[in-house]
Every structure is written in structure tokens, then in C-alpha cells.
Amino acid sequence: MAPTEQEILNNYLLVAAQLPAIISLQEFIAFFPRQMQSSPQIRSLYRDLQSQRNAVIDEVGAQINEEAKRGKAMRRAVIRAKREAEAQEQDDEVEIERMLGNWSEPKNAKHTLGSILPDMEGAIGELEAELQLLEEEEASLLASVKQTVGALSDLRYGRLANAQLPEQVLDGLANLEETCKTRN
């Protein structure tokens, strides 16, 4: 599972921010003159610096947790807005169907097995036809990609029998990119 934003921030900002990860006590002591290095005040100074650093780390950790909570709230708001937009879009589609005269209000809210089967069979037929069209388009695109890959194999061996190959490759890639954009 991919790490969450909170885990990334904790690992990047908090773990590496501990004072011993930045400078050890021995390295800290080495910054002082030789006659002062054995002084207990240096250790005390290091511990004080470490406690100040830990207080800052705790504050950053609390801010990361608050930001994670705000992020969850924002995701919920986005999902709620998407649902509302989809509901509005569906209402718009119904209104368009009504204007075009293709919409009929349900006559009976309760269906029987005999009344729903023809509608279901019609829907199945429409979905199968759409699936067939998509499979044909997929096969066409796959054949085009295989042809492009076959033509590009000449590049591996340094043979360019076709002088317009670079332009054709760029055109093919642009076509593939456009097809991918329209499918999304």
C-alpha cells in the first residue's frame, strides 16, 4: 500500500529532525576547545538543545496531524461535491431527454417479472453492442501499436529504410496520445 501523506511528512520532517540524527554528542563536543570538552556543562547544553529541538518536532508533528485531518475533511467535501454534481448532471440529462421527447415518466413504479424482462433484455442488447464496438476499437488500436512497434524495431539495429520514419513515428505517437486523451 502506498504511504499516506501523513506518513511521508512524518518520515521526512520528523525522523530526520531528531538532534542525534543531525549531530551526535561526540560531534557536538568536538566543536568546543579541548580544555572545555570534558565539562559537564557541554552535555547539559546538548541536552537542552535536544529538548528544544524535541519541542519543535512535537509542534511540527501536531501540525502534520491537523493537516491530515483537514485533508480528510477536504476529500469528504470533494466527494460530496462530486455526488451533488452527478445528481445535478443526471437531472440535466433527464431534462434534455424530456425536451427531446425521448423520456417517459414511469407508468408503474413497481415492476413485475413480465414487465421488467423486456426492458432488461433491451438494455443487455445495447450494452453488448457498445461492448462489441469497444472491442473492435481496441483491436484496431492494438494492431496499430503492434505495427508501430514492428516498424520501430529497425531503430534498434540502426537501419532506417524509410527516410520519413521519424516524422511518421511522431505522428503515430501524437495519434496514440490523442486517442488516450479522448478515452479518459
Backbone as CSV, one residue per row, in Angstrom:
resi,resn,N_x,N_y,N_z,CA_x,CA_y,CA_z,C_x,C_y,C_z
1,MET,0.843,-1.165,0.000,0.000,0.000,0.000,0.898,1.241,0.000
2,ALA,0.517,2.219,-0.735,1.300,3.448,-0.847,1.258,4.208,0.477
3,PRO,2.357,4.854,0.826,2.350,5.614,2.080,1.414,6.810,1.982
4,THR,0.838,7.147,3.114,-0.065,8.290,3.153,0.746,9.570,3.237
5,GLU,0.063,10.682,3.017,0.713,11.987,3.117,1.290,12.181,4.518
6,GLN,0.529,11.754,5.519,0.971,11.908,6.904,2.240,11.089,7.161
7,GLU,2.298,9.854,6.648,3.492,9.033,6.835,4.709,9.654,6.152
8,ILE,4.502,10.171,4.955,5.612,10.797,4.222,6.133,12.005,4.990
9,LEU,5.218,12.856,5.446,5.644,14.041,6.186,6.333,13.662,7.491
10,ASN,5.796,12.687,8.201,6.434,12.252,9.449,7.840,11.728,9.190
11,ASN,7.977,10.871,8.162,9.296,10.301,7.872,10.283,11.353,7.384
12,TYR,9.801,12.297,6.600,10.698,13.296,6.020,11.030,14.414,7.007
13,LEU,10.029,14.879,7.747,10.239,16.037,8.614,10.599,15.679,10.048
14,LEU,10.080,14.585,10.566,10.262,14.317,11.992,11.422,13.370,12.290
15,VAL,11.511,12.277,11.564,12.551,11.290,11.869,13.941,11.890,11.656
16,ALA,14.110,12.580,10.554,15.420,13.165,10.258,15.706,14.413,11.075
17,ALA,14.727,14.928,11.819,14.910,16.172,12.558,15.397,15.952,13.983
18,GLN,15.463,14.721,14.438,15.959,14.462,15.783,17.415,14.935,15.875
19,LEU,17.766,15.549,16.962,19.113,16.102,17.117,20.202,15.041,16.944
20,PRO,20.087,13.840,17.525,21.133,12.835,17.306,21.288,12.445,15.833
21,ALA,20.232,12.587,15.028,20.345,12.284,13.598,21.127,13.372,12.880
22,ILE,21.137,14.572,13.443,21.843,15.694,12.823,23.284,15.769,13.309
23,ILE,23.432,15.687,14.630,24.774,15.770,15.222,24.787,14.954,16.505
24,SER,25.783,14.096,16.637,25.891,13.277,17.849,26.519,14.112,18.964
25,LEU,26.424,13.592,20.175,27.016,14.293,21.320,28.526,14.439,21.137
26,GLN,29.174,13.413,20.618,30.622,13.488,20.418,30.982,14.551,19.381
27,GLU,30.208,14.639,18.298,30.463,15.670,17.291,30.210,17.059,17.886
28,PHE,29.213,17.181,18.715,28.889,18.460,19.358,30.026,18.882,20.286
29,ILE,30.520,17.923,21.038,31.628,18.214,21.967,32.865,18.651,21.192
30,ALA,33.100,18.094,20.015,34.289,18.400,19.217,34.307,19.854,18.760
31,PHE,33.177,20.546,18.781,33.137,21.952,18.385,33.748,22.877,19.450
32,PHE,33.909,22.386,20.657,34.420,23.207,21.745,35.925,23.038,21.886
33,PRO,36.584,24.022,22.480,38.038,23.902,22.690,38.362,22.678,23.560
34,ARG,39.555,22.114,23.396,39.948,20.878,24.074,39.817,20.978,25.598
35,GLN,40.192,22.095,26.159,40.152,22.210,27.619,38.713,22.237,28.145
36,MET,37.719,22.556,27.281,36.316,22.637,27.707,35.535,21.357,27.385
37,GLN,36.098,20.451,26.595,35.357,19.282,26.123,34.932,18.333,27.227
38,SER,35.618,18.315,28.327,35.242,17.413,29.418,34.255,18.067,30.385
39,SER,33.867,19.278,30.144,32.957,19.994,31.035,31.548,19.389,30.995
40,PRO,30.926,19.196,32.148,29.556,18.671,32.184,28.533,19.669,31.618
41,GLN,28.932,20.922,31.541,28.024,21.930,31.002,27.769,21.716,29.500
42,ILE,28.728,21.125,28.812,28.543,20.849,27.385,27.448,19.798,27.207
43,ARG,27.507,18.751,28.023,26.451,17.734,27.969,25.097,18.359,28.323
44,SER,25.098,19.206,29.311,23.861,19.883,29.710,23.344,20.770,28.574
45,LEU,24.247,21.465,27.919,23.868,22.309,26.783,23.301,21.458,25.645
46,TYR,23.935,20.311,25.398,23.443,19.410,24.349,22.038,18.897,24.686
47,ARG,21.831,18.500,25.950,20.515,18.010,26.379,19.460,19.123,26.277
48,ASP,19.837,20.357,26.612,18.905,21.481,26.493,18.546,21.725,25.023
49,LEU,19.557,21.707,24.188,19.323,21.872,22.751,18.436,20.744,22.227
50,GLN,18.670,19.530,22.725,17.872,18.388,22.315,16.419,18.548,22.769
51,SER,16.187,19.039,23.970,14.807,19.225,24.445,14.105,20.334,23.656
52,GLN,14.832,21.407,23.321,14.234,22.458,22.487,13.877,21.901,21.107
53,ARG,14.763,21.099,20.580,14.523,20.501,19.258,13.314,19.561,19.310
54,ASN,13.208,18.789,20.396,12.073,17.875,20.541,10.754,18.635,20.656
55,ALA,10.779,19.801,21.319,9.560,20.611,21.423,9.124,21.086,20.035
56,VAL,10.075,21.499,19.222,9.758,21.931,17.858,9.228,20.747,17.050
57,ILE,9.848,19.591,17.200,9.408,18.395,16.485,7.992,18.015,16.890
58,ASP,7.698,18.110,18.203,6.342,17.812,18.667,5.328,18.766,18.054
59,GLU,5.669,20.044,17.939,4.772,21.031,17.338,4.559,20.733,15.850
60,VAL,5.639,20.389,15.165,5.514,20.046,13.746,4.657,18.792,13.596
61,GLY,4.843,17.811,14.474,4.024,16.596,14.432,2.552,16.903,14.641
62,ALA,2.255,17.797,15.572,0.856,18.189,15.808,0.287,18.892,14.579
63,GLN,1.088,19.736,13.948,0.620,20.420,12.737,0.401,19.430,11.593
64,ILE,1.240,18.407,11.492,1.056,17.377,10.470,-0.260,16.648,10.716
65,ASN,-0.538,16.307,11.967,-1.795,15.625,12.292,-2.998,16.501,11.962
66,GLU,-2.908,17.791,12.270,-4.009,18.710,11.957,-4.201,18.813,10.437
67,GLU,-3.093,18.866,9.716,-3.184,18.953,8.257,-3.796,17.678,7.680
68,ALA,-3.468,16.533,8.256,-4.061,15.271,7.807,-5.568,15.278,8.036
69,LYS,-6.000,15.817,9.179,-7.442,15.915,9.452,-8.113,16.846,8.449
70,ARG,-7.470,17.975,8.153,-8.041,18.902,7.165,-8.088,18.244,5.783
71,GLY,-7.063,17.459,5.459,-7.037,16.761,4.177,-8.189,15.776,4.057
72,LYS,-8.461,15.035,5.133,-9.590,14.096,5.108,-10.900,14.852,4.937
73,ALA,-11.040,15.975,5.629,-12.265,16.773,5.503,-12.408,17.308,4.078
74,MET,-11.299,17.734,3.484,-11.356,18.230,2.105,-11.743,17.107,1.143
75,ARG,-11.190,15.895,1.340,-11.563,14.775,0.478,-13.049,14.459,0.604
76,ARG,-13.574,14.504,1.835,-15.009,14.264,2.011,-15.823,15.340,1.306
77,ALA,-15.377,16.595,1.386,-16.092,17.690,0.730,-16.056,17.520,-0.789
78,VAL,-14.925,17.085,-1.324,-14.818,16.880,-2.767,-15.745,15.748,-3.208
79,ILE,-15.764,14.662,-2.444,-16.645,13.539,-2.784,-18.102,13.983,-2.722
80,ARG,-18.447,14.750,-1.694,-19.817,15.255,-1.566,-20.171,16.156,-2.757
81,ALA,-19.245,17.024,-3.143,-19.493,17.923,-4.272,-19.639,17.131,-5.571
82,LYS,-18.834,16.082,-5.746,-18.947,15.246,-6.941,-20.309,14.569,-6.988
83,ARG,-20.742,14.062,-5.836,-22.057,13.407,-5.797,-23.161,14.394,-6.156
84,GLU,-23.072,15.596,-5.608,-24.078,16.610,-5.912,-24.037,16.986,-7.390
85,ALA,-22.834,17.101,-7.946,-22.705,17.440,-9.366,-23.257,16.317,-10.239
86,GLU,-22.988,15.078,-9.861,-23.515,13.948,-10.628,-25.036,13.920,-10.570
87,ALA,-25.589,14.203,-9.386,-27.044,14.231,-9.266,-27.618,15.341,-10.141
88,GLN,-26.962,16.503,-10.148,-27.419,17.611,-10.984,-27.278,17.257,-12.452
89,GLU,-26.166,16.572,-12.803,-25.940,16.177,-14.194,-27.014,15.198,-14.637
90,GLN,-27.356,14.269,-13.767,-28.412,13.313,-14.108,-29.732,14.039,-14.302
91,ASP,-30.008,15.034,-13.456,-31.229,15.819,-13.618,-31.215,16.548,-14.960
92,ASP,-30.048,17.076,-15.343,-29.927,17.758,-16.636,-30.185,16.787,-17.781
93,GLU,-29.656,15.566,-17.660,-29.863,14.573,-18.706,-31.342,14.224,-18.837
94,VAL,-32.024,14.083,-17.720,-33.452,13.782,-17.752,-34.211,14.930,-18.411
95,GLU,-33.832,16.164,-18.075,-34.488,17.331,-18.659,-34.269,17.380,-20.169
96,ILE,-33.065,17.067,-20.612,-32.776,17.047,-22.057,-33.604,15.967,-22.733
97,GLU,-33.671,14.789,-22.114,-34.477,13.705,-22.674,-35.951,14.122,-22.763
98,ARG,-36.438,14.808,-21.756,-37.825,15.271,-21.777,-38.051,16.253,-22.921
99,MET,-37.088,17.191,-23.104,-37.235,18.170,-24.175,-37.208,17.509,-25.551
100,LEU,-36.391,16.470,-25.681,-36.299,15.777,-26.961,-37.481,14.835,-27.185
101,GLY,-38.225,14.595,-26.150,-39.380,13.723,-26.274,-39.036,12.255,-26.138
102,ASN,-37.820,11.944,-25.681,-37.408,10.553,-25.536,-37.650,10.019,-24.131
103,TRP,-38.170,10.850,-23.283,-38.335,10.460,-21.885,-39.811,10.259,-21.601
104,SER,-40.079,9.186,-20.928,-41.450,8.971,-20.479,-41.391,8.684,-18.986
105,GLU,-42.301,9.275,-18.288,-42.360,9.062,-16.843,-42.720,7.600,-16.590
106,PRO,-42.176,7.039,-15.567,-42.523,5.654,-15.261,-44.023,5.540,-15.003
107,LYS,-44.611,4.555,-15.643,-46.050,4.375,-15.501,-46.376,3.701,-14.187
108,ASN,-45.573,2.723,-13.867,-45.824,1.975,-12.648,-44.478,1.795,-11.957
109,ALA,-44.372,2.270,-10.747,-43.109,2.206,-10.038,-42.752,0.764,-9.698
110,LYS,-43.743,-0.085,-9.555,-43.480,-1.485,-9.240,-43.522,-2.298,-10.523
111,HIS,-42.495,-3.085,-10.715,-42.416,-3.928,-11.896,-42.743,-5.360,-11.516
112,THR,-43.239,-6.042,-12.469,-43.392,-7.484,-12.328,-42.306,-8.123,-13.173
113,LEU,-42.151,-9.403,-13.005,-41.132,-10.105,-13.781,-41.414,-9.975,-15.271
114,GLY,-42.659,-10.040,-15.647,-43.019,-9.926,-17.057,-42.806,-8.533,-17.619
115,SER,-42.929,-7.498,-16.762,-42.777,-6.131,-17.276,-41.321,-5.677,-17.331
116,ILE,-40.503,-6.242,-16.506,-39.116,-5.768,-16.465,-38.206,-6.553,-17.405
117,LEU,-38.552,-7.791,-17.722,-37.682,-8.604,-18.577,-37.444,-7.996,-19.951
118,PRO,-38.457,-7.496,-20.651,-38.172,-6.895,-21.964,-37.246,-5.679,-21.867
119,ASP,-37.446,-4.860,-20.849,-36.565,-3.694,-20.674,-35.134,-4.132,-20.385
120,MET,-35.003,-5.147,-19.555,-33.660,-5.639,-19.217,-32.993,-6.251,-20.452
121,GLU,-33.741,-6.999,-21.247,-33.175,-7.598,-22.454,-32.749,-6.526,-23.453
122,GLY,-33.537,-5.461,-23.561,-33.154,-4.351,-24.435,-31.881,-3.681,-23.958
123,ALA,-31.769,-3.476,-22.648,-30.559,-2.860,-22.085,-29.353,-3.758,-22.297
124,ILE,-29.556,-5.059,-22.142,-28.449,-6.005,-22.355,-27.987,-5.949,-23.807
125,GLY,-28.932,-5.897,-24.723,-28.577,-5.812,-26.140,-27.787,-4.556,-26.456
126,GLU,-28.213,-3.432,-25.879,-27.495,-2.173,-26.117,-26.091,-2.226,-25.541
127,LEU,-25.951,-2.787,-24.349,-24.628,-2.895,-23.739,-23.724,-3.837,-24.527
128,GLU,-24.282,-4.940,-25.022,-23.475,-5.863,-25.820,-23.007,-5.207,-27.113
129,ALA,-23.880,-4.417,-27.738,-23.482,-3.727,-28.964,-22.377,-2.712,-28.676
130,GLU,-22.511,-1.981,-27.588,-21.486,-0.999,-27.220,-20.171,-1.698,-26.884
131,LEU,-20.260,-2.831,-26.189,-19.064,-3.604,-25.861,-18.386,-4.112,-27.134
132,GLN,-19.168,-4.556,-28.102,-18.613,-5.021,-29.376,-17.860,-3.903,-30.075
133,LEU,-18.448,-2.695,-30.087,-17.771,-1.547,-30.710,-16.461,-1.231,-29.995
134,LEU,-16.478,-1.285,-28.668,-15.264,-1.011,-27.916,-14.195,-2.068,-28.177
135,GLU,-14.587,-3.327,-28.290,-13.623,-4.390,-28.576,-13.021,-4.217,-29.965
136,GLU,-13.836,-3.811,-30.938,-13.318,-3.565,-32.282,-12.330,-2.403,-32.273
137,GLU,-12.655,-1.353,-31.544,-11.754,-0.202,-31.456,-10.456,-0.595,-30.765
138,GLU,-10.567,-1.419,-29.729,-9.383,-1.887,-29.023,-8.495,-2.710,-29.950
139,ALA,-9.100,-3.621,-30.727,-8.328,-4.446,-31.660,-7.632,-3.581,-32.700
140,SER,-8.318,-2.561,-33.186,-7.722,-1.656,-34.169,-6.534,-0.916,-33.579
141,LEU,-6.693,-0.421,-32.359,-5.600,0.293,-31.707,-4.423,-0.636,-31.422
142,LEU,-4.722,-1.863,-30.989,-3.660,-2.820,-30.718,-2.885,-3.149,-31.987
143,ALA,-3.587,-3.341,-33.092,-2.913,-3.615,-34.365,-2.041,-2.438,-34.770
144,SER,-2.532,-1.228,-34.553,-1.762,-0.033,-34.886,-0.499,0.061,-34.035
145,VAL,-0.627,-0.233,-32.753,0.538,-0.188,-31.862,1.541,-1.266,-32.250
146,LYS,1.054,-2.474,-32.540,1.976,-3.554,-32.953,2.710,-3.190,-34.237
147,GLN,2.005,-2.568,-35.155,2.632,-2.147,-36.411,3.706,-1.103,-36.123
148,THR,3.399,-0.165,-35.244,4.369,0.875,-34.891,5.588,0.267,-34.212
149,VAL,5.370,-0.677,-33.291,6.487,-1.325,-32.604,7.334,-2.111,-33.596
150,GLY,6.694,-2.802,-34.541,7.437,-3.532,-35.555,8.284,-2.605,-36.413
151,ALA,7.706,-1.460,-36.761,8.449,-0.500,-37.575,9.602,0.108,-36.785
152,LEU,9.418,0.245,-35.477,10.481,0.833,-34.650,11.626,-0.141,-34.391
153,SER,11.418,-1.448,-34.635,12.493,-2.403,-34.382,13.698,-2.131,-35.272
154,ASP,13.492,-1.490,-36.414,14.618,-1.121,-37.272,15.549,-0.145,-36.562
155,LEU,14.999,0.673,-35.675,15.832,1.647,-34.962,16.839,0.949,-34.057
156,ARG,16.440,-0.193,-33.516,17.330,-0.913,-32.614,18.608,-1.317,-33.331
157,TYR,18.474,-1.689,-34.597,19.613,-2.146,-35.375,20.226,-1.053,-36.239
158,GLY,19.727,0.158,-36.120,20.296,1.283,-36.833,19.945,1.332,-38.303
159,ARG,18.920,0.619,-38.729,18.513,0.630,-40.130,17.299,1.522,-40.277
160,LEU,17.407,2.490,-41.134,16.282,3.367,-41.437,16.052,3.320,-42.942
161,ALA,15.269,2.344,-43.368,14.968,2.216,-44.788,14.022,3.317,-45.227
162,ASN,13.231,3.802,-44.304,12.249,4.834,-44.610,12.775,6.166,-44.086
163,ALA,13.015,7.108,-44.964,13.565,8.411,-44.557,12.549,9.222,-43.761
164,GLN,11.250,8.973,-43.996,10.220,9.729,-43.273,9.831,9.050,-41.957
165,LEU,10.567,8.028,-41.539,10.221,7.291,-40.333,10.137,8.179,-39.097
166,PRO,11.087,9.093,-38.871,10.956,9.924,-37.665,9.648,10.718,-37.625
167,GLU,9.253,11.283,-38.762,8.003,12.047,-38.786,6.806,11.126,-38.596
168,GLN,6.853,9.942,-39.179,5.752,9.006,-39.033,5.621,8.529,-37.581
169,VAL,6.768,8.321,-36.944,6.752,7.904,-35.541,6.119,8.996,-34.683
170,LEU,6.543,10.227,-34.907,5.969,11.333,-34.130,4.477,11.481,-34.391
171,ASP,4.053,11.325,-35.631,2.624,11.380,-35.947,1.871,10.249,-35.265
172,GLY,2.441,9.052,-35.296,1.805,7.902,-34.647,1.690,8.090,-33.150
173,LEU,2.743,8.610,-32.532,2.705,8.861,-31.087,1.700,9.950,-30.746
174,ALA,1.622,10.978,-31.573,0.634,12.029,-31.342,-0.773,11.465,-31.464
175,ASN,-0.988,10.586,-32.449,-2.290,9.944,-32.627,-2.630,9.083,-31.412
176,LEU,-1.645,8.308,-30.933,-1.852,7.473,-29.754,-2.167,8.329,-28.535
177,GLU,-1.426,9.405,-28.368,-1.667,10.318,-27.236,-3.062,10.923,-27.310
178,GLU,-3.481,11.326,-28.477,-4.820,11.911,-28.658,-5.899,10.876,-28.359
179,THR,-5.675,9.648,-28.821,-6.642,8.572,-28.555,-6.749,8.318,-27.050
180,CYS,-5.613,8.286,-26.377,-5.629,8.068,-24.936,-6.342,9.202,-24.214
181,LYS,-6.134,10.429,-24.654,-6.802,11.576,-24.017,-8.311,11.504,-24.198
182,THR,-8.755,11.090,-25.388,-10.195,11.039,-25.635,-10.843,9.899,-24.867
183,ARG,-10.107,8.848,-24.557,-10.662,7.728,-23.792,-10.781,8.080,-22.326
184,ASN,-9.989,9.034,-21.863,-10.066,9.427,-20.449,-11.143,10.441,-20.334
